[in-house]
Coordinates of N, CA and C and ligand atoms in Angstrom, one line a residue:
M1 N -6.8 -16.4 11.2 CA -5.4 -16.3 11.0 C -5.0 -16.1 9.5
I2 N -4.0 -15.4 9.3 CA -3.5 -15.1 8.0 C -2.4 -16.0 7.6
T3 N -2.5 -16.6 6.5 CA -1.5 -17.6 6.0 C -0.8 -17.1 4.7
T4 N 0.1 -17.9 4.2 CA 0.7 -17.5 2.9 C -0.4 -17.3 1.8
D5 N -1.4 -18.2 1.9 CA -2.5 -18.1 0.9 C -3.2 -16.7 0.9
T6 N -3.4 -16.2 2.1 CA -4.0 -14.9 2.3 C -3.1 -13.8 1.7
I7 N -1.8 -13.9 2.0 CA -0.9 -12.9 1.5 C -0.8 -12.9 0.0
A8 N -0.8 -14.1 -0.6 CA -0.7 -14.3 -2.1 C -2.0 -13.7 -2.7
T9 N -3.1 -14.0 -2.0 CA -4.4 -13.5 -2.5 C -4.4 -11.9 -2.5
W10 N -3.9 -11.4 -1.4 CA -3.8 -9.9 -1.3 C -3.0 -9.3 -2.4
L11 N -1.8 -9.9 -2.7 CA -0.9 -9.3 -3.7 C -1.6 -9.5 -5.1
R12 N -2.3 -10.6 -5.3 CA -3.0 -10.7 -6.6 C -4.2 -9.7 -6.7
L13 N -5.0 -9.6 -5.7 CA -6.1 -8.6 -5.7 C -5.6 -7.2 -6.0
F14 N -4.6 -6.8 -5.2 CA -4.0 -5.5 -5.4 C -3.5 -5.3 -6.9
T15 N -2.9 -6.3 -7.4 CA -2.4 -6.2 -8.8 C -3.5 -6.0 -9.7
S16 N -4.6 -6.8 -9.6 CA -5.8 -6.7 -10.4 C -6.3 -5.3 -10.4
D17 N -6.4 -4.7 -9.2 CA -6.9 -3.3 -9.0 C -6.0 -2.3 -9.7
V18 N -4.7 -2.5 -9.6 CA -3.7 -1.6 -10.2 C -3.9 -1.7 -11.7
V19 N -4.0 -2.9 -12.3 CA -4.1 -3.1 -13.7 C -5.4 -2.5 -14.2
A20 N -6.5 -2.7 -13.5 CA -7.8 -2.2 -13.9 C -7.9 -0.7 -13.8
N21 N -7.0 -0.1 -13.0 CA -7.1 1.3 -12.8 C -5.8 2.0 -13.2
V22 N -5.1 1.4 -14.1 CA -3.8 1.9 -14.5 C -3.9 3.3 -15.1
D23 N -5.0 3.5 -15.9 CA -5.1 4.8 -16.6 C -5.5 5.9 -15.6
E24 N -6.3 5.6 -14.6 CA -6.6 6.6 -13.5 C -5.3 7.0 -12.8
L25 N -4.5 6.0 -12.4 CA -3.3 6.3 -11.7 C -2.3 7.1 -12.5
T26 N -2.3 6.8 -13.8 CA -1.4 7.6 -14.7 C -2.0 9.0 -14.9
Q27 N -3.3 9.2 -15.0 CA -3.8 10.5 -15.2 C -3.6 11.4 -13.9
L28 N -3.8 10.7 -12.7 CA -3.6 11.5 -11.5 C -2.1 12.0 -11.4
D29 N -1.2 11.1 -11.8 CA 0.2 11.5 -11.8 C 0.6 12.5 -12.9
A30 N -0.2 12.4 -14.0 CA 0.0 13.4 -15.1 C -0.3 14.8 -14.6
A31 N -1.3 14.9 -13.7 CA -1.7 16.2 -13.2 C -0.7 16.9 -12.3
I32 N -0.1 16.1 -11.5 CA 0.8 16.7 -10.5 C 2.2 16.0 -10.4
G33 N 2.5 15.1 -11.4 CA 3.8 14.5 -11.4 C 4.3 14.2 -12.8
D34 N 4.7 13.0 -13.1 CA 5.3 12.7 -14.5 C 4.6 11.6 -15.2
A35 N 3.3 11.3 -14.8 CA 2.4 10.4 -15.5 C 3.0 9.0 -15.6
D36 N 3.7 8.6 -14.5 CA 4.2 7.2 -14.6 C 3.8 6.3 -13.4
H37 N 2.9 6.8 -12.5 CA 2.6 6.0 -11.3 C 1.8 4.7 -11.7
G38 N 0.9 4.9 -12.7 CA 0.2 3.7 -13.2 C 1.1 2.6 -13.7
S39 N 2.0 3.0 -14.6 CA 2.9 2.1 -15.3 C 4.0 1.6 -14.2
N40 N 4.4 2.4 -13.3 CA 5.3 1.9 -12.3 C 4.7 0.8 -11.5
M41 N 3.5 1.1 -11.0 CA 2.8 0.1 -10.1 C 2.5 -1.2 -10.9
E42 N 2.0 -1.0 -12.1 CA 1.7 -2.1 -13.0 C 2.9 -3.0 -13.2
R43 N 4.0 -2.4 -13.6 CA 5.2 -3.2 -13.9 C 5.7 -3.9 -12.6
G44 N 5.7 -3.2 -11.5 CA 6.2 -3.8 -10.3 C 5.3 -4.9 -9.8
M45 N 4.0 -4.6 -9.7 CA 3.1 -5.7 -9.2 C 2.9 -6.9 -10.1
T46 N 3.0 -6.6 -11.4 CA 2.9 -7.8 -12.3 C 4.1 -8.7 -12.1
A47 N 5.3 -8.1 -11.9 CA 6.5 -8.9 -11.6 C 6.4 -9.6 -10.3
V48 N 5.7 -9.0 -9.3 CA 5.5 -9.6 -8.0 C 4.6 -10.8 -8.1
V49 N 3.5 -10.7 -8.9 CA 2.6 -11.8 -9.1 C 3.2 -12.9 -9.9
D50 N 4.0 -12.5 -10.9 CA 4.8 -13.6 -11.7 C 5.7 -14.4 -10.8
G51 N 6.2 -13.8 -9.7 CA 7.1 -14.4 -8.8 C 6.4 -15.3 -7.7
L52 N 5.1 -15.2 -7.7 CA 4.4 -16.0 -6.6 C 4.5 -17.5 -6.8
A53 N 4.4 -17.9 -8.1 CA 4.4 -19.3 -8.4 C 5.5 -20.1 -7.8
D54 N 6.7 -19.5 -7.9 CA 7.9 -20.2 -7.3 C 8.4 -19.5 -6.1
G55 N 7.5 -18.8 -5.4 CA 7.8 -18.0 -4.2 C 7.9 -18.9 -3.0
P56 N 8.5 -18.3 -1.9 CA 8.6 -19.0 -0.6 C 7.2 -19.5 -0.1
A57 N 7.2 -20.5 0.7 CA 6.0 -21.1 1.2 C 5.4 -20.4 2.5
Q58 N 6.3 -19.5 3.0 CA 5.9 -18.8 4.3 C 5.5 -17.3 4.0
P59 N 4.6 -16.8 4.8 CA 4.1 -15.4 4.4 C 5.2 -14.3 4.5
G60 N 6.0 -14.4 5.6 CA 7.1 -13.4 5.7 C 8.0 -13.4 4.6
P61 N 8.7 -14.5 4.3 CA 9.6 -14.6 3.1 C 8.9 -14.2 1.8
L62 N 7.6 -14.5 1.6 CA 6.9 -14.2 0.4 C 6.8 -12.6 0.3
L63 N 6.5 -12.0 1.4 CA 6.4 -10.5 1.4 C 7.8 -9.9 1.1
K64 N 8.8 -10.6 1.7 CA 10.2 -10.1 1.5 C 10.5 -10.1 0.0
K65 N 10.2 -11.2 -0.6 CA 10.5 -11.4 -2.1 C 9.7 -10.3 -2.9
A66 N 8.4 -10.1 -2.5 CA 7.6 -9.1 -3.2 C 8.3 -7.7 -3.0
G67 N 8.7 -7.4 -1.8 CA 9.3 -6.1 -1.6 C 10.6 -5.9 -2.4
M68 N 11.4 -6.9 -2.4 CA 12.7 -6.8 -3.2 C 12.4 -6.7 -4.6
T69 N 11.3 -7.4 -5.1 CA 11.0 -7.2 -6.5 C 10.6 -5.8 -6.8
L70 N 9.8 -5.2 -6.0 CA 9.3 -3.8 -6.2 C 10.5 -2.8 -6.2
V71 N 11.4 -3.0 -5.2 CA 12.6 -2.1 -5.2 C 13.4 -2.2 -6.5
S72 N 13.5 -3.5 -7.0 CA 14.4 -3.6 -8.1 C 13.7 -3.3 -9.5
K73 N 12.4 -3.5 -9.6 CA 11.7 -3.3 -10.8 C 11.2 -1.9 -11.1
V74 N 11.0 -1.1 -10.0 CA 10.3 0.2 -10.2 C 11.3 1.3 -9.9
G75 N 11.6 2.1 -10.9 CA 12.6 3.2 -10.8 C 12.0 4.4 -10.0
G76 N 10.7 4.6 -10.1 CA 10.1 5.8 -9.4 C 10.2 5.7 -7.9
A77 N 9.8 6.8 -7.3 CA 9.7 6.9 -5.8 C 8.9 5.8 -5.2
S78 N 7.8 5.4 -6.0 CA 6.9 4.4 -5.4 C 7.5 3.0 -5.2
G79 N 8.5 2.6 -6.0 CA 9.1 1.3 -5.9 C 9.7 1.1 -4.6
P80 N 10.7 1.9 -4.3 CA 11.4 1.8 -2.9 C 10.4 2.0 -1.8
L81 N 9.4 2.9 -1.9 CA 8.4 3.1 -0.8 C 7.6 1.9 -0.6
Y82 N 6.9 1.4 -1.7 CA 6.1 0.2 -1.5 C 7.0 -1.0 -1.2
G83 N 8.2 -1.1 -1.7 CA 9.1 -2.2 -1.4 C 9.5 -2.2 0.0
T84 N 9.8 -1.0 0.6 CA 10.1 -0.9 2.0 C 9.0 -1.3 2.9
L85 N 7.8 -0.9 2.5 CA 6.5 -1.2 3.2 C 6.5 -2.7 3.4
M86 N 6.6 -3.5 2.2 CA 6.5 -4.9 2.3 C 7.7 -5.6 3.0
L87 N 8.9 -5.0 2.8 CA 10.1 -5.6 3.5 C 9.9 -5.4 5.0
R88 N 9.4 -4.3 5.5 CA 9.3 -4.1 6.9 C 8.2 -5.0 7.5
M89 N 7.1 -5.2 6.7 CA 6.1 -6.1 7.1 C 6.7 -7.5 7.3
A90 N 7.5 -7.9 6.3 CA 8.2 -9.2 6.3 C 9.0 -9.3 7.5
G91 N 9.7 -8.3 7.9 CA 10.6 -8.3 9.1 C 9.8 -8.5 10.3
T92 N 8.7 -7.9 10.4 CA 7.8 -8.1 11.6 C 7.3 -9.5 11.7
I93 N 6.9 -10.0 10.6 CA 6.3 -11.4 10.5 C 7.3 -12.5 10.7
G94 N 8.5 -12.3 10.2 CA 9.6 -13.2 10.4 C 9.2 -14.6 9.9
D95 N 9.4 -15.6 10.7 CA 9.1 -17.0 10.2 C 7.8 -17.5 10.7
T96 N 6.9 -16.6 11.2 CA 5.6 -17.0 11.6 C 4.8 -17.5 10.4
T97 N 4.1 -18.6 10.6 CA 3.3 -19.2 9.5 C 1.9 -18.7 9.6
E98 N 1.4 -18.4 10.8 CA 0.0 -18.0 10.9 C 0.0 -16.6 11.6
I99 N -0.4 -15.6 10.9 CA -0.3 -14.2 11.4 C -1.6 -13.9 12.1
D100 N -1.6 -13.5 13.3 CA -2.8 -13.1 14.0 C -3.0 -11.6 13.8
A101 N -4.2 -11.2 14.3 CA -4.6 -9.8 14.0 C -3.6 -8.8 14.6
P102 N -3.1 -8.9 15.9 CA -2.2 -8.0 16.4 C -0.9 -7.9 15.6
M103 N -0.4 -9.1 15.1 CA 0.8 -9.1 14.4 C 0.6 -8.4 13.0
L104 N -0.5 -8.6 12.4 CA -0.8 -8.0 11.1 C -0.8 -6.4 11.3
A105 N -1.4 -6.0 12.4 CA -1.5 -4.6 12.7 C -0.1 -4.0 12.9
A106 N 0.7 -4.8 13.7 CA 2.1 -4.4 14.0 C 3.0 -4.3 12.7
A107 N 2.7 -5.3 11.8 CA 3.5 -5.4 10.6 C 3.2 -4.2 9.7
L108 N 1.9 -3.8 9.6 CA 1.5 -2.7 8.8 C 2.1 -1.4 9.4
R109 N 2.1 -1.3 10.7 CA 2.6 -0.1 11.4 C 4.1 0.0 11.1
A110 N 4.8 -1.2 11.1 CA 6.2 -1.2 10.8 C 6.5 -0.8 9.3
G111 N 5.6 -1.2 8.4 CA 5.6 -0.8 7.0 C 5.5 0.7 6.9
L112 N 4.6 1.3 7.6 CA 4.4 2.7 7.6 C 5.7 3.4 8.1
A113 N 6.3 2.9 9.2 CA 7.5 3.5 9.7 C 8.6 3.4 8.7
G114 N 8.7 2.4 7.9 CA 9.7 2.2 6.9 C 9.5 3.3 5.8
V115 N 8.2 3.5 5.4 CA 7.9 4.5 4.4 C 8.3 5.9 4.9
V116 N 8.1 6.2 6.2 CA 8.5 7.5 6.8 C 10.0 7.6 6.8
E117 N 10.7 6.5 7.2 CA 12.2 6.6 7.2 C 12.7 6.9 5.9
R118 N 12.1 6.3 4.8 CA 12.7 6.5 3.5 C 12.3 7.9 2.9
G119 N 11.0 8.3 3.1 CA 10.5 9.5 2.4 C 10.3 10.7 3.3
H120 N 10.4 10.5 4.6 CA 10.2 11.6 5.6 C 8.8 12.3 5.4
A121 N 7.8 11.6 4.9 CA 6.5 12.3 4.8 C 5.8 12.4 6.2
Q122 N 5.1 13.5 6.3 CA 4.3 13.6 7.5 C 2.8 13.8 7.1
S123 N 2.0 13.7 8.1 CA 0.5 13.9 7.8 C 0.3 15.2 7.1
G124 N -0.5 15.2 6.0 CA -0.8 16.4 5.3 C 0.1 16.8 4.2
D125 N 1.2 16.0 3.9 CA 2.1 16.3 2.9 C 1.6 15.8 1.5
K126 N 0.5 15.2 1.4 CA -0.1 14.8 0.2 C 0.7 13.6 -0.4
T127 N 0.8 12.6 0.3 CA 1.5 11.4 -0.2 C 0.7 10.1 0.2
M128 N 1.3 9.0 -0.1 CA 0.7 7.7 0.3 C 0.6 7.6 1.8
F129 N 1.4 8.4 2.6 CA 1.3 8.4 4.0 C -0.1 8.8 4.5
D130 N -0.7 9.7 3.7 CA -2.1 10.2 4.1 C -3.2 9.2 4.0
A131 N -2.9 8.1 3.3 CA -3.8 6.9 3.2 C -3.4 5.8 4.2
L132 N -2.1 5.6 4.3 CA -1.6 4.5 5.1 C -1.7 4.8 6.6
N133 N -1.4 6.0 7.0 CA -1.4 6.3 8.4 C -2.8 6.2 9.0
P134 N -3.8 6.8 8.4 CA -5.2 6.6 9.0 C -5.6 5.1 8.9
A135 N -5.1 4.4 8.0 CA -5.5 2.9 7.9 C -4.9 2.2 9.1
C136 N -3.7 2.5 9.4 CA -3.1 1.9 10.6 C -3.8 2.3 11.9
D137 N -4.1 3.5 12.0 CA -4.9 4.0 13.2 C -6.2 3.3 13.3
A138 N -6.9 3.2 12.2 CA -8.3 2.6 12.2 C -8.2 1.2 12.6
L139 N -7.2 0.5 12.0 CA -7.0 -0.9 12.3 C -6.8 -1.2 13.8
D140 N -5.8 -0.4 14.4 CA -5.6 -0.5 15.8 C -6.8 -0.2 16.6
A141 N -7.5 0.9 16.3 CA -8.7 1.3 17.0 C -9.8 0.2 17.0
A142 N -10.0 -0.4 15.8 CA -11.1 -1.4 15.7 C -10.7 -2.6 16.4
L143 N -9.4 -3.0 16.4 CA -9.0 -4.2 17.1 C -9.1 -4.0 18.6
A144 N -8.7 -2.8 19.1 CA -8.8 -2.5 20.5 C -10.3 -2.5 20.9
D145 N -11.2 -2.2 20.0 CA -12.6 -2.2 20.3 C -13.2 -3.6 20.3
G146 N -12.4 -4.6 19.9 CA -12.9 -6.0 19.9 C -13.4 -6.5 18.6
A147 N -13.2 -5.7 17.5 CA -13.7 -6.1 16.2 C -12.8 -7.3 15.7
D148 N -13.4 -8.2 14.9 CA -12.6 -9.3 14.4 C -11.7 -8.7 13.2
L149 N -10.8 -9.5 12.7 CA -9.8 -8.9 11.8 C -10.5 -8.4 10.5
A150 N -11.4 -9.2 10.0 CA -12.1 -8.8 8.8 C -12.8 -7.5 8.9
K151 N -13.5 -7.3 10.0 CA -14.2 -6.0 10.3 C -13.2 -4.9 10.4
A152 N -12.1 -5.2 11.2 CA -11.1 -4.1 11.5 C -10.4 -3.7 10.2
L153 N -10.2 -4.6 9.3 CA -9.6 -4.3 8.0 C -10.5 -3.5 7.1
R154 N -11.8 -3.8 7.2 CA -12.8 -3.0 6.5 C -12.8 -1.6 7.0
A155 N -12.7 -1.4 8.3 CA -12.5 0.0 8.8 C -11.2 0.7 8.4
A156 N -10.2 -0.1 8.3 CA -8.9 0.4 7.8 C -9.0 0.8 6.4
A157 N -9.7 0.0 5.5 CA -9.8 0.4 4.1 C -10.7 1.6 3.9
D158 N -11.7 1.7 4.8 CA -12.6 2.9 4.7 C -11.7 4.2 5.1
A159 N -10.9 4.0 6.1 CA -10.0 5.1 6.6 C -9.0 5.5 5.5
A160 N -8.5 4.5 4.8 CA -7.5 4.8 3.7 C -8.2 5.5 2.6
A161 N -9.4 5.1 2.3 CA -10.2 5.8 1.2 C -10.5 7.3 1.6
A162 N -10.8 7.5 2.8 CA -11.1 8.9 3.3 C -9.8 9.7 3.3
G163 N -8.7 9.0 3.7 CA -7.4 9.7 3.6 C -7.0 10.0 2.2
R164 N -7.2 9.1 1.3 CA -7.0 9.4 -0.1 C -7.8 10.6 -0.6
D165 N -9.1 10.6 -0.2 CA -9.9 11.8 -0.6 C -9.4 13.1 0.0
S166 N -8.9 13.0 1.2 CA -8.4 14.2 1.9 C -7.2 14.8 1.2
T167 N -6.5 14.1 0.4 CA -5.3 14.6 -0.3 C -5.6 15.6 -1.4
V168 N -6.9 15.6 -1.8 CA -7.3 16.6 -2.9 C -7.0 18.0 -2.5
D169 N -7.3 18.4 -1.2 CA -7.2 19.7 -0.7 C -5.8 20.1 -0.2
M170 N -4.9 19.1 -0.2 CA -3.6 19.4 0.4 C -2.6 20.0 -0.6
V171 N -1.6 20.7 -0.1 CA -0.5 21.2 -0.9 C 0.6 20.2 -0.8
A172 N 1.1 19.7 -1.9 CA 2.2 18.6 -1.9 C 3.5 19.2 -1.3
R173 N 4.0 18.4 -0.4 CA 5.3 18.9 0.2 C 6.4 17.8 0.1
K174 N 6.1 16.7 -0.6 CA 7.1 15.7 -0.8 C 7.0 15.2 -2.3
G175 N 8.1 14.6 -2.8 CA 8.0 14.1 -4.1 C 7.9 15.1 -5.2
R176 N 7.7 14.6 -6.5 CA 7.6 15.5 -7.6 C 6.5 16.5 -7.5
A177 N 5.4 16.1 -6.9 CA 4.2 17.0 -6.9 C 4.5 18.3 -6.1
S178 N 5.6 18.2 -5.2 CA 5.9 19.4 -4.3 C 6.5 20.5 -5.2
Y179 N 7.0 20.2 -6.4 CA 7.5 21.2 -7.3 C 6.4 22.2 -7.7
L180 N 5.2 21.7 -7.7 CA 4.0 22.5 -8.1 C 3.5 23.4 -7.0
G181 N 3.9 23.2 -5.7 CA 3.4 24.0 -4.6 C 1.9 24.1 -4.6
E182 N 1.4 25.3 -4.5 CA 0.0 25.5 -4.4 C -0.8 25.0 -5.5
R183 N -0.2 24.9 -6.7 CA -0.9 24.4 -7.9 C -1.2 22.9 -7.8
S184 N -0.7 22.2 -6.8 CA -1.0 20.8 -6.6 C -2.4 20.7 -5.9
V185 N -2.9 21.8 -5.3 CA -4.2 21.7 -4.7 C -5.3 21.4 -5.7
G186 N -6.3 20.6 -5.3 CA -7.4 20.3 -6.2 C -7.2 18.9 -7.0
H187 N -6.0 18.3 -6.7 CA -5.7 17.0 -7.4 C -5.5 16.0 -6.3
Q188 N -6.0 14.8 -6.6 CA -5.8 13.6 -5.7 C -4.5 13.0 -5.9
D189 N -3.8 12.7 -4.8 CA -2.5 12.1 -4.9 C -2.5 10.7 -5.4
P190 N -1.7 10.4 -6.5 CA -1.7 9.1 -7.0 C -1.2 8.0 -6.1
G191 N -0.2 8.3 -5.3 CA 0.3 7.2 -4.3 C -0.7 6.9 -3.2
A192 N -1.5 8.0 -2.8 CA -2.5 7.7 -1.8 C -3.6 6.9 -2.4
T193 N -3.8 7.1 -3.7 CA -4.9 6.4 -4.4 C -4.5 4.9 -4.5
S194 N -3.3 4.6 -4.9 CA -2.9 3.2 -5.0 C -2.8 2.6 -3.6
T195 N -2.5 3.3 -2.6 CA -2.4 2.8 -1.2 C -3.8 2.4 -0.7
A196 N -4.8 3.3 -1.0 CA -6.2 2.9 -0.6 C -6.6 1.6 -1.3
M197 N -6.1 1.4 -2.5 CA -6.4 0.1 -3.2 C -5.7 -1.1 -2.5
L198 N -4.5 -0.8 -2.0 CA -3.7 -1.8 -1.3 C -4.4 -2.3 0.0
I199 N -5.0 -1.4 0.7 CA -5.6 -1.7 2.0 C -7.0 -2.4 1.7
D200 N -7.7 -1.9 0.7 CA -8.9 -2.5 0.3 C -8.7 -3.9 -0.1
A201 N -7.6 -4.1 -0.9 CA -7.3 -5.5 -1.3 C -7.0 -6.4 -0.2
L202 N -6.4 -5.9 0.9 CA -6.1 -6.7 2.1 C -7.3 -7.1 2.8
A203 N -8.3 -6.1 2.9 CA -9.5 -6.4 3.6 C -10.3 -7.5 2.8
R204 N -10.3 -7.4 1.5 CA -11.0 -8.4 0.6 C -10.3 -9.7 0.7
A205 N -9.0 -9.7 0.7 CA -8.2 -11.0 0.8 C -8.6 -11.8 2.1
V206 N -8.6 -11.0 3.2 CA -8.9 -11.7 4.5 C -10.3 -12.2 4.5
N207 N -11.2 -11.5 3.9 CA -12.6 -12.0 3.8 C -12.7 -13.2 2.9
E208 N -12.0 -13.1 1.8 CA -12.1 -14.2 0.8 C -11.5 -15.5 1.3
V209 N -10.4 -15.4 1.9 CA -9.7 -16.6 2.4 C -10.3 -17.2 3.6
Q210 N -10.9 -16.3 4.5 CA -11.5 -16.8 5.7 C -12.9 -17.4 5.5
Q211 N -13.6 -16.8 4.5 CA -14.9 -17.3 4.2 C -15.0 -17.7 2.7
P212 N -14.5 -18.8 2.3 CA -14.5 -19.2 0.9 C -15.9 -19.5 0.4
Ligands
ADP301 P1 7.8 9.3 -9.1 O1 7.3 10.4 -8.2 O2 9.2 9.0 -8.9 O3 7.4 9.6 -10.5 P2 5.5 7.6 -8.8 O4 4.8 8.5 -9.7 O5 5.4 6.1 -9.1 O6 7.0 8.0 -8.6 O7 4.9 7.7 -7.3 C1 4.5 9.0 -6.9 C2 3.8 8.9 -5.5 O8 4.8 8.5 -4.5 C3 3.2 10.1 -5.0 O9 1.9 10.3 -5.4 C4 3.3 10.0 -3.5 O10 2.2 9.4 -2.9 C5 4.5 9.0 -3.3 N1 5.6 9.7 -2.7 C6 6.5 10.5 -3.4 N2 7.5 10.9 -2.6 C7 7.1 10.5 -1.3 C8 7.7 10.6 0.0 N3 8.8 11.3 0.2 N4 7.1 10.0 1.0 C9 6.0 9.3 0.8 N5 5.4 9.1 -0.4 C10 6.0 9.7 -1.4
MG302 MG1 5.5 9.7 -11.2

């Protein structure tokens, strides 16, 4: 079962990854955007972690606060997109205190739907969708196969990483990178890169909190 502790650990682990890789995220965005994805995510997630100390005690409201922080602190496209992802997850979780595997999968799927509603990205557009969508599919498939949540999230993280890698060969059709057209080919999408970190952090958080 996933509790507030797991969600807080997830947000902390993701933030550590963003901070440790801020230069990589910036350089990826420098190649096909405006070189601010690293600083956007660092600013937003640092504010999220700062807000954990006096945050709500339940996982849904905690994610809601995190999402609202991202929307308000990050001016770039990624703030509203990541914010919506977390707000939609919070909406699915509601007041539940212990999130089971099907609810987590449904929450992530609702987060993906929120990203699509906001940004209208489809598969192959070279965005964070191309990491998040395969992660949701892999999570559902692994759970349907009878895997436990930790294993299923590991499969989701692997799928997100493969999706991130697949963005290299894509032509960007959404966001700033789309202004480059064919010249965006050969570069990994920054948002797909941070999203692969997000899912990997979730897999690690569940492993960490379940098996201390
Ligand atoms: P900005 O593009 O405003 O500078 P960031 O650099 O922080 O914002 O984020 C860029 C990332 O946001 C892209 O790499 C891409 O993954 C994601 N992104 C941009 N537009 C969209 C969209 N319409 N749908 C989904 N993801 C998008
Ligand atoms: Mg940018």
